[in-house]
C-alpha cells in the first residue's frame, strides 16, 4: 500500500504514549474528548442509517420524500460540522502519532477520511448527500418504469459530481482511482486492469467452452420456477441464517427491492432479501450473501464499536465474506446434504421429486443472464467487468451518461451474449450509481478473489467439509472471527489478507478454483 | 385560559411589523434565520421520530437498545442545544411581539415550550429523554411478562422525575397542573376534578342501571370472537382508511403492540394497529381511531409544516378527532349500512349468518372490561378516571409507586367491578407512563367531550347521517378541515372549540349524548 497518509506517518515517526503527552491526566482528558466526538458522530450515523432503512424498508410513502430529504440534509450538515471540527482534528493529529494503541489506530483511520472530505467544498458535499438520499428513492420508481430518459439527469449529476470530487481529492494516475480508494484502500485502476485482464483471459474462454457444452446438451431445471409461497421462503430464510451462525437476537431480516445489509450497531444488524414466488433460490442466495455480511458486522471486536474502526476492513473484504457464504458454502453439496431434506419438507410438495444431486447441479449451473445479483458464480465477474469498464470510461470522458444504455447493452452482448429487453433489467438494475456508490463495483470481483484465498488457508486449519456436512459453523466462524471479523478496519485489506494467509493477495487461487470447479461440473 | 405567557404578551402589547423592525430587509433576514432554526429543529425531530418508530414497529432487536439509546441521547442533546440557542431566543422574542403574522404565532408558541424547558436543568432533561427511549422498549417486555416488580424502578424514576420537573416548571395550585398544561394548555386539576366529577355523577349510575339490565337479560355476541385471518383484517383495515378519507399516498398502516400515530411530516403519516385473530373488531376500532388522528395530521394548512404549529391543537383536540371517527361515525348504523356487506364478503363465511342489526348492537354494547383501548364508549371514561386519580395521588404524595398495582386494582373494582388477573392487563397495560406521558390520560376523556360538542354544531351545517350512509366523507372532512384541522396549533383548544361551535367548552353535550344513546340502547 502506498497511501500518502501512511508513509507520511512513517516519516514523522510514531511516538510512545510517554513521549507524546505531558501527563497521564492530559492523555485521559484528550481521550475522553476523542470518544465524545466519536459518540456524536455515531449518533448522526445512526440517525441517517435509520432514516435510510426506514425509507427503503418500512413502506414509507414516496410523497414524504420532500420533507424527509430536507431533514436528512440538515443531519448530514450537522454530522459534517462535527467531522471537520478543529478540536476533533487536533485530537486526531495528536493520537495519530501514538504507536500501538487503539486510539492511535482510530485517529489514523479518521484522518484518512477527514483529509479526503476536507478537500471537498462543504456545500458541494452536503448538497450531494441530500441529492443522493432522494435519488436513491426515485431510482426505485425509474427502475420499475424502465425509465432511463427520466432518470438520466440524476446519473449525469452523480457522475459529474464524482468527476469533480476526484479533482478535489486528487489522484496519482487516474481520476477513477480517487473513488476506488474510498472503498478499497490501496487499489487502483492500474491494478484492477491487470486483475480484470487475467480474469477475462481465463473466464471468457472457459465460459465459451461451457456454452458450447450446454448448447450440445441443454439441461433444464424447470423445478427452480415452481411456486413457493412467500411465507415458506421467509421461514426457511430465517432457518438459513440460524444455520450459518447469524445471531437473530442481534439482528433481523426484512424485504426490499434490492437486498442489502445495514448495521445500526454491532447489536442491531439488519438485512433484506427479496422473495420471488417463482424463483425460490433467488432469496436463498441473497440471504446467504447478506448473512455473510451480517455475521461480519456482528463479530468485530466489541471494543471497536462506534469508534469508526467497526465494520468491515473494506468493501471487498466484506464481499469476501458474503461470497464465501453464498458460493463456497452455500453452493456446496456438503452444506445441503442435511439441509435439503429440511427444505424439501418445508416447501413440500414442490421439491418432493427432485433429488439432492439435481438441486446441486442446478444451483451450480452456468447461465448467461441479465441480472447481476442473480448471476451464477462464474458469470458474476463479467457483470462486474461491464460496470467497471463503464465507470472507467465515464471518468476518462470516453463515454457520456447519455450513451450509457447503448454501451451497457453492447458490453452485455460482448461478454455474456445477452441483451436487456428494457433498462430496468439493464442500465437501471443496480441502486449503486443512484446512491453515489461509484467505484464500488470492483469490490465484488475482488471479494470473490479474497474469499478463495482465505478459504484455501482456512482449510489447512479447519475441516470445512465436515463443518458443512454437520451444519455446525462453529469452527468456521472461529477461524473467520480470529483472522477477519474481529479486526474491524484495524487492518487494511492487503494487511489482513497477508496476516490471515501468510501470503500477499494473489488472484490465482480464485481463478484456479473457478476453473477446477466448472471444468469438472461441465466435464471439459 | 390564564397562561402567564399570554397575559404578559398582552401587557407588553403586540406591534405591527412596521413598528417592530427597522426595515423590510431586517425583517426578511430575521425571518430567514428563524426558518433556518425551525428547519434544524424539525430535522432532529424527524431523526428521533424515525428512531422511535423503527424501534417500535420494525422488529428491531431488544439487544440493540443500548447503542440506540446512546445515539438517541446525543440527538436529544443536540436538539436541545438548538432549542435553547440564545440567537433563536432573540428571534422568537422579536417575532412574538408581532401582531397578525404567521411568524408572530410561531414565535409565541415556541416561547411557551422554551420557557418551560429552560426551567429544567439541561442534564436532567436529556438524561430523562434518553431514559424514556429505553424504558418504552423495556415496558413491552415487562407487559408481556406481567412483571411489575422488575419494571417498578422505571416507574419510580419516571414519576420522581415528573414531580421534580413540576417544581422546576412551577404551577399555580397543583404540581400535576404543570404536566396537564403540557398536553392541554389552559387545563388544571381544579377544572378536571369538576369535569370528572360531573361525568362520574352521571355515568356511574347509568352504568349501574345498564349492568342491572344486562344481568336480567344477558346478551352474548359470540360471533365477535370468530377467527378472522390477519390478512383479511389487514385488507379491510386499509379499506376503512380509504373510506374515511385518510390519504394512503401520504401515509400508511403497520402493526405494533399498542396502536399509535406518528407523523413524520404532513406527507408521511404513520399509524399502527394490532390484529387479534379472534377479536376482529379490536383492529377495526383501532384503525378508525388512529385514522381520525392521521387525518388531522394530514389536513393542517401546509404553510404550518415544520413550523411547530403543525399537528394538533392539543392532545384532547387530537383525541376529539380520533373519538369522533371511532365512536360517533364508526359505531353508527348509517356508517355500516353499506360497509357491513363489504365486511361480510371479505370475512366470509365468518359473519354470513349475522345481520347488520346484531353487529350494530354488539359494537354498542356496554361491558366492564379490563383493557382501556378496547373499552366501549361508555366505560372508557372510567378507565381514564382510574389513571387520572392515580397520577394525581402520586403527585400529591398520597400514593407510592410501590402501591400502584393495589390502587389500580381497587379503583378498577370500584368503578368497573372488574379486577386484573395480572399486571399485564392491569397497571402495565398502557405505554404512557413508560414513555413519560404523565398528564396525558385526561386528554382522552376531554377529547370525547370536545367531539360531542363539535359534532353537535357540525350537524347544523352538514348532513352527517347522509354522508355516513353514502360512505362519502367529503362534507364531513371539509367541515373538520375548516374548523379544526387546518389551524394546526394556531388556535388554543378553548379558542378552537369556541370558534368552531360559537360556545365555550361545555361537557354537557357529551354527557347528554351518552345518556341518550345508552338509555335507548338498553331501554332504561
Short mmCIF file of N, CA, C and O in Angstrom, two decimals, chain B residues 99-147:
data_model
loop_
_atom_site.label_atom_id
_atom_site.label_comp_id
_atom_site.label_asym_id
_atom_site.label_seq_id
_atom_site.Cartn_x
_atom_site.Cartn_y
_atom_site.Cartn_z
N UNK B 99 -47.90 41.39 15.62
CA UNK B 99 -49.33 41.02 15.60
C UNK B 99 -49.75 40.53 14.22
O UNK B 99 -49.29 41.05 13.20
N UNK B 100 -50.59 39.51 14.21
CA UNK B 100 -51.27 39.13 12.97
C UNK B 100 -50.44 38.47 11.91
O UNK B 100 -50.87 38.36 10.77
N UNK B 101 -49.23 38.01 12.24
CA UNK B 101 -48.44 37.30 11.23
C UNK B 101 -48.24 35.85 11.65
O UNK B 101 -48.32 35.53 12.84
N UNK B 102 -47.93 35.03 10.67
CA UNK B 102 -47.63 33.63 10.96
C UNK B 102 -46.43 33.54 11.89
O UNK B 102 -46.44 32.79 12.87
N UNK B 103 -45.40 34.34 11.60
CA UNK B 103 -44.19 34.27 12.41
C UNK B 103 -44.46 34.68 13.86
O UNK B 103 -43.84 34.16 14.79
N UNK B 104 -45.37 35.62 14.04
CA UNK B 104 -45.76 36.00 15.40
C UNK B 104 -46.35 34.82 16.15
O UNK B 104 -45.98 34.54 17.29
N UNK B 105 -47.25 34.11 15.49
CA UNK B 105 -47.88 32.94 16.11
C UNK B 105 -46.85 31.84 16.39
O UNK B 105 -46.86 31.21 17.44
N UNK B 106 -45.97 31.64 15.42
CA UNK B 106 -44.92 30.62 15.60
C UNK B 106 -44.09 30.95 16.83
O UNK B 106 -43.85 30.10 17.69
N UNK B 107 -43.65 32.21 16.90
CA UNK B 107 -42.75 32.62 17.97
C UNK B 107 -43.42 32.48 19.33
O UNK B 107 -42.82 31.97 20.29
N UNK B 108 -44.68 32.92 19.43
CA UNK B 108 -45.37 32.81 20.72
C UNK B 108 -45.49 31.35 21.17
O UNK B 108 -45.29 31.02 22.32
N UNK B 109 -45.78 30.46 20.21
CA UNK B 109 -45.92 29.04 20.55
C UNK B 109 -44.59 28.46 21.05
O UNK B 109 -44.55 27.78 22.07
N UNK B 110 -43.51 28.76 20.34
CA UNK B 110 -42.21 28.21 20.75
C UNK B 110 -41.78 28.75 22.11
O UNK B 110 -41.15 28.06 22.89
N UNK B 111 -42.07 30.03 22.35
CA UNK B 111 -41.64 30.62 23.62
C UNK B 111 -42.29 29.91 24.82
O UNK B 111 -41.67 29.79 25.87
N UNK B 112 -43.52 29.46 24.62
CA UNK B 112 -44.17 28.72 25.71
C UNK B 112 -43.36 27.49 26.05
O UNK B 112 -43.02 27.23 27.21
N UNK B 113 -43.02 26.73 25.01
CA UNK B 113 -42.27 25.49 25.25
C UNK B 113 -40.88 25.81 25.80
O UNK B 113 -40.39 25.18 26.73
N UNK B 114 -40.29 26.83 25.20
CA UNK B 114 -38.93 27.18 25.56
C UNK B 114 -38.83 27.62 27.01
O UNK B 114 -37.92 27.22 27.75
N UNK B 115 -39.76 28.47 27.41
CA UNK B 115 -39.73 28.95 28.80
C UNK B 115 -39.92 27.81 29.78
O UNK B 115 -39.38 27.84 30.87
N UNK B 116 -40.69 26.82 29.35
CA UNK B 116 -40.87 25.65 30.23
C UNK B 116 -39.57 24.84 30.30
O UNK B 116 -39.09 24.52 31.37
N UNK B 117 -39.02 24.58 29.12
CA UNK B 117 -37.82 23.73 29.08
C UNK B 117 -36.63 24.38 29.76
O UNK B 117 -35.86 23.72 30.43
N UNK B 118 -36.53 25.69 29.60
CA UNK B 118 -35.38 26.38 30.19
C UNK B 118 -35.36 26.26 31.71
O UNK B 118 -34.32 26.44 32.33
N UNK B 119 -36.52 26.00 32.26
CA UNK B 119 -36.57 25.87 33.72
C UNK B 119 -36.03 24.51 34.17
O UNK B 119 -35.74 24.33 35.34
N UNK B 120 -35.94 23.57 33.23
CA UNK B 120 -35.45 22.23 33.59
C UNK B 120 -33.96 22.16 33.29
O UNK B 120 -33.54 22.45 32.19
N UNK B 121 -33.15 21.76 34.31
CA UNK B 121 -31.70 21.68 34.06
C UNK B 121 -31.42 20.74 32.88
O UNK B 121 -32.00 19.66 32.78
N UNK B 122 -30.52 21.20 32.02
CA UNK B 122 -30.25 20.50 30.76
C UNK B 122 -29.95 19.02 30.94
O UNK B 122 -30.52 18.16 30.27
N UNK B 123 -29.04 18.70 31.87
CA UNK B 123 -28.65 17.30 32.03
C UNK B 123 -29.82 16.45 32.49
O UNK B 123 -29.99 15.31 32.05
N UNK B 124 -30.61 17.02 33.39
CA UNK B 124 -31.78 16.33 33.89
C UNK B 124 -32.73 16.00 32.73
O UNK B 124 -33.26 14.89 32.61
N UNK B 125 -32.89 16.98 31.85
CA UNK B 125 -33.80 16.84 30.71
C UNK B 125 -33.32 15.77 29.74
O UNK B 125 -34.06 14.84 29.40
N UNK B 126 -32.07 15.88 29.32
CA UNK B 126 -31.59 14.93 28.30
C UNK B 126 -31.47 13.52 28.87
O UNK B 126 -31.76 12.54 28.20
N UNK B 127 -31.07 13.45 30.14
CA UNK B 127 -30.97 12.13 30.78
C UNK B 127 -32.35 11.47 30.80
O UNK B 127 -32.49 10.27 30.52
N UNK B 128 -33.37 12.26 31.09
CA UNK B 128 -34.74 11.73 31.15
C UNK B 128 -35.19 11.25 29.76
O UNK B 128 -35.77 10.18 29.61
N UNK B 129 -34.91 12.05 28.75
CA UNK B 129 -35.31 11.69 27.39
C UNK B 129 -34.65 10.36 26.96
O UNK B 129 -35.29 9.50 26.37
N UNK B 130 -33.37 10.24 27.26
CA UNK B 130 -32.66 9.01 26.93
C UNK B 130 -33.26 7.84 27.69
O UNK B 130 -33.49 6.76 27.14
N UNK B 131 -33.52 8.07 28.97
CA UNK B 131 -34.11 7.00 29.79
C UNK B 131 -35.45 6.54 29.21
O UNK B 131 -35.74 5.35 29.12
N UNK B 132 -36.25 7.51 28.78
CA UNK B 132 -37.59 7.18 28.26
C UNK B 132 -37.52 6.33 27.00
O UNK B 132 -38.31 5.41 26.82
N UNK B 133 -36.56 6.66 26.14
CA UNK B 133 -36.49 5.93 24.88
C UNK B 133 -36.18 4.46 25.17
O UNK B 133 -36.61 3.56 24.47
N UNK B 134 -35.45 4.22 26.26
CA UNK B 134 -35.11 2.86 26.65
C UNK B 134 -36.29 2.21 27.38
O UNK B 134 -36.64 1.06 27.13
N UNK B 135 -36.88 2.97 28.27
CA UNK B 135 -37.91 2.39 29.14
C UNK B 135 -39.14 2.00 28.31
O UNK B 135 -39.83 1.04 28.63
N UNK B 136 -39.39 2.74 27.24
CA UNK B 136 -40.54 2.43 26.40
C UNK B 136 -40.38 1.03 25.78
O UNK B 136 -41.36 0.29 25.64
N UNK B 137 -39.16 0.69 25.40
CA UNK B 137 -38.91 -0.63 24.82
C UNK B 137 -39.02 -1.70 25.90
O UNK B 137 -39.61 -2.76 25.70
N UNK B 138 -38.43 -1.41 27.04
CA UNK B 138 -38.39 -2.41 28.11
C UNK B 138 -39.79 -2.67 28.68
O UNK B 138 -40.08 -3.76 29.17
N UNK B 139 -40.65 -1.65 28.58
CA UNK B 139 -42.04 -1.82 29.02
C UNK B 139 -42.73 -2.95 28.25
O UNK B 139 -43.46 -3.75 28.84
N UNK B 140 -42.46 -3.03 26.95
CA UNK B 140 -43.10 -4.08 26.15
C UNK B 140 -42.83 -5.45 26.73
O UNK B 140 -43.72 -6.28 26.84
N UNK B 141 -41.57 -5.66 27.10
CA UNK B 141 -41.16 -6.94 27.67
C UNK B 141 -41.82 -7.14 29.04
O UNK B 141 -42.35 -8.21 29.34
N UNK B 142 -41.82 -6.07 29.85
CA UNK B 142 -42.40 -6.16 31.19
C UNK B 142 -43.89 -6.46 31.11
O UNK B 142 -44.43 -7.28 31.86
N UNK B 143 -44.58 -5.81 30.15
CA UNK B 143 -46.01 -6.06 29.98
C UNK B 143 -46.25 -7.52 29.60
O UNK B 143 -47.11 -8.19 30.15
N UNK B 144 -45.45 -7.99 28.64
CA UNK B 144 -45.60 -9.37 28.20
C UNK B 144 -45.45 -10.33 29.37
O UNK B 144 -46.19 -11.28 29.51
N UNK B 145 -44.46 -10.02 30.23
CA UNK B 145 -44.18 -10.92 31.35
C UNK B 145 -44.99 -10.56 32.59
O UNK B 145 -44.83 -11.18 33.64
N UNK B 146 -45.87 -9.54 32.50
CA UNK B 146 -46.63 -9.07 33.67
C UNK B 146 -45.72 -8.78 34.85
O UNK B 146 -46.08 -9.04 35.99
N UNK B 147 -44.55 -8.26 34.57
CA UNK B 147 -43.53 -8.12 35.61
C UNK B 147 -43.48 -6.69 36.16
O UNK B 147 -42.63 -5.89 35.78
#
